[in-house]
DNA sequence: GTCTATATTACGATAGAC
DNA sequence: GTCTATCGTAATATAGAC
């Protein structure tokens, strides 16, 4: 944090406003007029900071993807038994998803209409495959059930984790990040019936 | 099926085309021009069958919601131990989601920008609560773990089930509906580690 | 039922003053 | 850096012929 003095926008601060509107109205449902009202500046002022709507989208999904890929580079994701690495990655995914909530939310809603969206979808797929590899290794080591196909199980686990963006609100009372991560890990590995 | 003779559209057949386009491009990202090209008729011809884009959305989400609520009226969802009713509902949700895939897909992507969307969101919430009540009953009867809050667990289970619309394609080789339902039931109740 | 116009509005983006 | 004004385009929807 270099300055905290004035309220003039940078691409970064404008992004945080825009992402909020995108997530409320949907990217396609958001006009530059909507953004300008939310930011409190005129449409043309927005173009002074960014090249247009799609640059805001590109910046947002990049930030989300960077956060997710960084997990795979962490020590606990690279060393140890596969099932332990998998549990670590699942927990960290929940944490990153919550700490970068608006950005990940936008990433997960991307449909592929524009070039930036297709690029985001491809990187998401790459991340999914990395986690699927981990699950496969855990199955090979006999630490997770073998009666559900790896690819299918990965998709369902991602579905559970990713769905958090649909309801988690940091400002609300209720489960905090730690509690959500604990619940996800329990359900993913032991299910509703428990150990 | 009364007739199968000609290729003239009814609101119903037009809907099946429109829903496909909505799911590919997103509802907001779909123009009447897109719909007219996909249907092979002109824009104005579409207005002969439906009042506009939003009526198509309304019809689609209604169909999805009807399918889901019908589950709760079935015998196995109303009689027996709560945990067994819950398992039945989870399995049937997967089946309905797959049999009404495009309609449920659209329902799950609704954001609340229009009146029809807000109505859909409210009915979805009602359905969620009905399933949460079932989970609560199962917990009270001691059949599911008590160390994860009911509301949180419900949301995560719904997240797993609903995520199926993001990747399931009936035409593709790979897991069929039965296999997906089996996998979901196993993961939801016993998790990755298994029984 | 379907078409070719076209009315009307909203959108993304730019020009140029301050 | 922000504004007002505006351009060109694409959107939803309608009119009216066939």
Coordinates of N, CA and C (backbone and C1' of nucleotides) in Angstrom, one line a residue, chain C residues 1-17:
Chain C
dG1 P -49.7 -21.5 -36.5 O5' -48.3 -21.4 -37.4 C5' -48.4 -20.6 -38.5 C4' -47.1 -20.7 -39.3 C3' -45.9 -20.3 -38.5 O3' -44.8 -20.9 -39.2 C1' -46.5 -18.5 -39.9
dT2 P -43.3 -20.7 -38.7 O5' -42.7 -19.6 -39.6 C5' -42.6 -19.8 -41.0 C4' -42.4 -18.5 -41.8 C3' -41.3 -17.6 -41.3 O3' -40.1 -17.8 -42.1 C1' -43.2 -16.4 -41.9
dC3 P -38.8 -16.9 -41.8 O5' -39.1 -15.6 -42.7 C5' -39.1 -15.7 -44.1 C4' -39.7 -14.4 -44.7 C3' -38.8 -13.2 -44.4 O3' -37.8 -13.0 -45.4 C1' -41.1 -12.7 -44.1
dT4 P -36.6 -12.0 -45.2 O5' -37.1 -10.6 -45.6 C5' -37.8 -10.4 -46.9 C4' -38.3 -8.9 -46.9 C3' -37.2 -7.9 -46.7 O3' -37.5 -6.7 -47.5 C1' -38.9 -7.7 -45.0
dA5 P -36.4 -5.4 -47.5 O5' -36.2 -5.0 -45.9 C5' -36.1 -3.7 -45.6 C4' -37.5 -3.1 -45.3 C3' -37.4 -1.8 -44.5 O3' -38.0 -0.7 -45.1 C1' -38.8 -3.5 -43.4
dT6 P -37.4 0.7 -44.7 O5' -37.8 0.9 -43.2 C5' -39.2 0.8 -42.9 C4' -39.4 0.9 -41.3 C3' -38.4 1.9 -40.7 O3' -39.2 2.6 -39.7 C1' -38.3 -0.1 -39.6
dA7 P -39.0 4.2 -39.6 O5' -39.5 4.5 -38.1 C5' -40.8 3.9 -37.7 C4' -40.7 3.5 -36.3 C3' -40.0 4.5 -35.4 O3' -40.9 4.8 -34.3 C1' -39.2 2.3 -35.1
dT8 P -40.5 6.1 -33.4 O5' -39.7 5.4 -32.2 C5' -40.2 4.2 -31.6 C4' -39.1 3.6 -30.7 C3' -38.3 4.7 -29.9 O3' -38.4 4.5 -28.6 C1' -36.9 3.0 -30.9
dT9 P -38.0 5.6 -27.5 O5' -36.9 4.8 -26.6 C5' -37.2 3.4 -26.3 C4' -35.9 2.7 -26.3 C3' -34.8 3.3 -25.4 O3' -34.7 2.4 -24.3 C1' -33.9 2.4 -27.4
dA10 P -33.8 2.8 -23.0 O5' -32.4 2.0 -23.3 C5' -32.5 0.6 -23.3 C4' -31.1 0.1 -23.8 C3' -30.0 0.7 -22.9 O3' -29.2 -0.4 -22.4 C1' -29.6 1.0 -25.3
dC11 P -28.0 -0.3 -21.5 O5' -26.8 -0.6 -22.4 C5' -26.8 -1.8 -23.2 C4' -25.7 -1.7 -24.2 C3' -24.3 -1.2 -23.7 O3' -23.5 -2.3 -23.4 C1' -24.9 -0.2 -25.8
dG12 P -22.1 -2.0 -22.6 O5' -21.1 -1.6 -23.7 C5' -20.8 -2.6 -24.7 C4' -19.9 -1.9 -25.7 C3' -18.5 -1.5 -25.1 O3' -17.5 -1.8 -26.0 C1' -19.6 0.4 -26.2
dA13 P -16.0 -1.5 -25.5 O5' -15.7 -0.1 -26.2 C5' -15.8 0.1 -27.6 C4' -15.8 1.6 -28.0 C3' -14.5 2.3 -27.4 O3' -13.7 2.6 -28.5 C1' -16.5 3.6 -27.3
dT14 P -12.3 3.5 -28.3 O5' -12.8 5.0 -28.7 C5' -13.6 5.1 -29.9 C4' -13.8 6.6 -30.2 C3' -12.6 7.5 -29.9 O3' -12.5 8.4 -31.0 C1' -14.5 8.3 -28.7
dA15 P -11.3 9.4 -31.1 O5' -12.0 10.8 -30.9 C5' -13.3 11.0 -31.3 C4' -13.7 12.5 -31.2 C3' -12.5 13.5 -31.1 O3' -12.9 14.7 -31.8 C1' -13.8 13.5 -29.1
dG16 P -11.8 15.9 -31.9 O5' -12.1 16.8 -30.6 C5' -13.4 17.3 -30.4 C4' -13.5 18.0 -29.1 C3' -12.3 18.9 -28.8 O3' -12.8 20.0 -28.1 C1' -12.7 17.4 -27.1
dA17 P -11.8 21.3 -27.8 O5' -12.5 22.0 -26.5 C5' -13.9 22.1 -26.5 C4' -14.4 22.1 -25.0 C3' -13.6 23.1 -24.2 O3' -14.5 23.8 -23.3 C1' -13.5 20.9 -23.3

